[in-house]
Coordinates of C-alpha atoms and ligand atoms in Angstrom, one line a residue:
M1 CA 31.3 16.6 34.5
R2 CA 32.8 20.1 34.4
E3 CA 30.7 22.6 36.3
I4 CA 30.7 26.2 35.1
I5 CA 29.9 28.5 38.1
D6 CA 27.6 31.3 37.2
P7 CA 27.6 34.0 39.9
A8 CA 24.1 35.0 39.0
F9 CA 22.6 31.6 39.8
D10 CA 25.1 29.6 41.9
A11 CA 26.0 29.8 45.6
L12 CA 28.4 27.9 47.8
V13 CA 26.9 26.6 51.0
I14 CA 29.4 25.5 53.7
V15 CA 27.6 23.5 56.3
D16 CA 28.7 23.5 60.0
V17 CA 32.5 23.5 59.8
Q18 CA 32.7 24.2 63.5
N19 CA 35.2 23.1 66.1
D20 CA 32.8 20.7 67.8
F21 CA 32.4 18.7 64.6
C22 CA 36.2 18.5 64.1
P23 CA 38.7 16.3 65.9
G24 CA 38.9 17.3 69.6
G25 CA 35.3 18.7 69.5
A26 CA 32.3 17.5 71.4
L27 CA 30.7 15.7 68.4
A28 CA 33.7 15.1 66.2
V29 CA 33.4 13.8 62.6
P30 CA 36.4 11.5 62.2
G31 CA 38.9 13.5 60.2
G32 CA 36.3 16.3 59.9
D33 CA 39.0 19.0 59.6
R34 CA 40.2 17.3 56.3
V35 CA 37.4 19.3 54.6
V36 CA 38.8 22.7 55.6
P37 CA 41.7 23.1 53.1
V38 CA 39.4 21.8 50.3
L39 CA 36.6 24.2 51.2
N40 CA 39.1 27.0 51.3
R41 CA 39.9 26.3 47.6
Y42 CA 36.1 26.3 46.8
I43 CA 35.8 29.6 48.7
Q44 CA 38.7 31.1 46.7
R45 CA 37.0 30.0 43.5
F46 CA 33.6 31.4 44.3
R47 CA 35.2 34.6 45.6
E48 CA 37.1 35.1 42.4
L49 CA 33.8 34.8 40.5
K50 CA 32.0 37.0 42.9
A51 CA 29.5 34.2 43.6
P52 CA 27.7 34.2 46.9
I53 CA 29.0 32.1 49.8
Y54 CA 26.9 31.0 52.8
A55 CA 28.3 29.4 55.9
S56 CA 25.9 27.7 58.3
R57 CA 26.5 27.1 62.0
D58 CA 24.7 25.0 64.6
W59 CA 23.9 27.5 67.3
H60 CA 22.2 25.8 70.2
P61 CA 21.0 27.2 73.6
P62 CA 22.5 25.2 76.5
V63 CA 19.1 23.6 77.2
T64 CA 17.6 22.0 74.1
K65 CA 15.7 18.8 73.2
H66 CA 18.5 18.2 70.7
F67 CA 20.8 17.1 73.6
Q68 CA 20.8 13.7 75.3
T69 CA 20.2 15.2 78.8
Y70 CA 16.9 16.7 77.6
G71 CA 15.7 13.7 75.5
G72 CA 17.7 14.2 72.3
A73 CA 20.2 12.1 70.4
W74 CA 23.4 14.1 71.0
P75 CA 26.0 15.1 73.6
P76 CA 26.0 18.9 74.1
H77 CA 27.7 20.6 71.1
C78 CA 27.8 24.0 69.4
V79 CA 26.4 25.9 72.3
E80 CA 26.0 29.5 71.2
G81 CA 29.0 31.7 71.8
T82 CA 31.3 28.9 72.9
K83 CA 34.6 27.9 71.3
G84 CA 33.0 24.6 70.1
A85 CA 30.5 26.6 68.2
A86 CA 33.1 28.8 66.4
F87 CA 34.0 28.0 62.8
H88 CA 37.2 26.0 62.5
P89 CA 40.0 28.5 62.8
A90 CA 41.6 27.5 59.5
L91 CA 38.3 28.0 57.5
A92 CA 39.1 31.0 55.4
L93 CA 35.7 32.5 55.2
S94 CA 35.6 35.6 53.0
P95 CA 34.2 38.8 54.6
E96 CA 31.3 38.8 52.2
A97 CA 30.3 35.3 53.3
I98 CA 26.8 35.2 54.8
V99 CA 26.6 33.4 58.1
I100 CA 23.3 31.6 58.8
S101 CA 22.5 30.0 62.2
K102 CA 20.2 27.2 63.1
G103 CA 19.1 25.2 66.1
M104 CA 18.3 28.2 68.3
D105 CA 14.8 26.8 69.0
P106 CA 15.1 24.5 72.0
E107 CA 12.2 22.4 70.6
Q108 CA 13.9 21.6 67.3
D109 CA 16.9 19.6 66.0
A110 CA 17.2 21.8 63.0
Y111 CA 19.6 19.8 60.9
S112 CA 18.8 21.6 57.6
C113 CA 20.1 25.0 56.5
F114 CA 16.5 25.6 55.4
Q115 CA 15.8 26.0 59.1
A116 CA 18.5 28.7 59.4
Q117 CA 18.4 32.5 59.4
D118 CA 20.9 35.2 58.7
A119 CA 22.0 37.9 61.1
E120 CA 18.9 39.9 60.1
G121 CA 16.6 37.0 60.9
R122 CA 15.9 36.3 57.2
D123 CA 15.2 32.7 56.3
F124 CA 17.9 31.0 54.1
A125 CA 15.3 30.3 51.4
V126 CA 14.3 34.0 51.3
S127 CA 17.9 35.1 51.1
L128 CA 18.5 32.7 48.2
G129 CA 15.4 33.9 46.5
E130 CA 16.3 37.5 46.8
G131 CA 19.7 36.7 45.3
G132 CA 18.1 34.8 42.4
I133 CA 20.1 31.7 43.3
Q134 CA 19.0 28.5 41.6
R135 CA 21.8 26.1 42.2
L136 CA 23.7 25.2 45.5
F137 CA 27.2 23.7 45.8
V138 CA 27.0 22.1 49.2
G139 CA 29.9 20.8 51.4
G140 CA 30.8 20.6 55.0
L141 CA 29.7 18.5 58.0
A142 CA 28.2 16.1 58.6
T143 CA 27.3 14.2 55.4
D144 CA 24.8 12.0 57.1
Y145 CA 23.0 14.8 59.1
C146 CA 23.2 18.5 58.2
V147 CA 24.6 18.1 54.7
K148 CA 22.0 15.5 53.8
S149 CA 19.1 17.4 55.3
T150 CA 20.1 20.6 53.6
V151 CA 20.5 18.9 50.2
L152 CA 17.2 17.0 50.4
D153 CA 15.4 20.2 51.5
A154 CA 17.0 22.2 48.7
L155 CA 16.0 19.7 46.1
H156 CA 12.5 19.6 47.5
E157 CA 12.4 23.5 47.3
G158 CA 13.3 23.3 43.6
F159 CA 17.0 24.1 43.7
Q160 CA 19.6 22.2 41.8
V161 CA 22.2 20.8 44.1
V162 CA 25.8 19.8 43.5
V163 CA 27.4 18.0 46.5
L164 CA 31.2 18.7 47.0
Q165 CA 32.2 15.1 47.3
D166 CA 35.7 15.9 48.3
A167 CA 34.6 18.3 51.1
I168 CA 32.1 16.4 53.2
G169 CA 32.6 14.1 56.2
A170 CA 30.2 11.7 58.0
V171 CA 29.6 11.1 61.7
D172 CA 28.8 7.4 60.9
V173 CA 27.0 6.6 64.1
Q174 CA 26.3 3.4 62.2
P175 CA 29.0 2.3 59.9
G176 CA 28.0 3.2 56.3
D177 CA 25.7 6.1 57.2
G178 CA 27.8 8.5 55.1
E179 CA 27.7 6.2 52.1
R180 CA 24.0 5.7 52.5
A181 CA 23.5 9.5 52.7
I182 CA 25.4 9.9 49.5
E183 CA 23.2 7.4 47.8
E184 CA 20.1 9.0 49.1
M185 CA 21.1 12.5 47.9
G186 CA 21.9 11.1 44.5
A187 CA 18.6 9.2 44.3
A188 CA 16.8 12.5 45.2
G189 CA 18.5 14.3 42.3
A190 CA 21.7 15.8 43.6
S191 CA 24.8 15.6 41.4
F192 CA 28.4 15.4 42.7
T193 CA 31.6 17.2 41.9
T194 CA 35.2 17.6 43.1
L195 CA 37.7 20.5 43.0
E196 CA 39.2 19.5 39.7
E197 CA 35.8 20.0 38.0
V198 CA 34.9 23.5 39.1
Ligands
VGL1 C1 25.0 17.6 63.1 C2 24.6 15.8 64.4 C3 24.0 16.7 65.4 C4 25.5 18.2 61.8 C5 24.4 18.5 64.0 O1 25.9 19.3 61.7 O2 25.5 17.4 60.8 N1 25.1 16.3 63.3 N2 23.9 17.9 65.1

């Protein structure tokens, strides 16, 4: 289905395209950097239309219950201020893009962008509300964690969601996790698109 982007209602949300989630990183999504050139095209498109662009980042303290050493599920990754936490160098974020950060609370995993704040400390949902945004186009990493959590929370909060099917990648801790996440997002009401359709 062809999606007409309306800058008054639509926003692009790029989830966690950070070095640690890309090949060579501490928690690499297999082929994760494959999403970068595709997302750059979406960025270009949203930019041309003057539609808002958000980019989230995992931004953990060195000690957090999110990491295996402290009882969590994951090796250390995206520690605030490190190279691993930086956006992939080829991600062509526009200067207007709004960076939102999550995972700073050492007690919380914070997979969802709805647990993120912008540089002024404003919650993502508040920022979207102030912008009058009603529909989110979501891509990035990882399909089975932060993308899925963000999409499910967005639907729960009453946003329409379009998942960028050609610009997501899964960790696949268990084979098929990514496919199951796609089914779950669809069952919850998300729709899916690719570059050719926007
Ligand atoms: C993520 C696993 C652990 C993600 C973050 O960004 O999807 N996955 N932390």
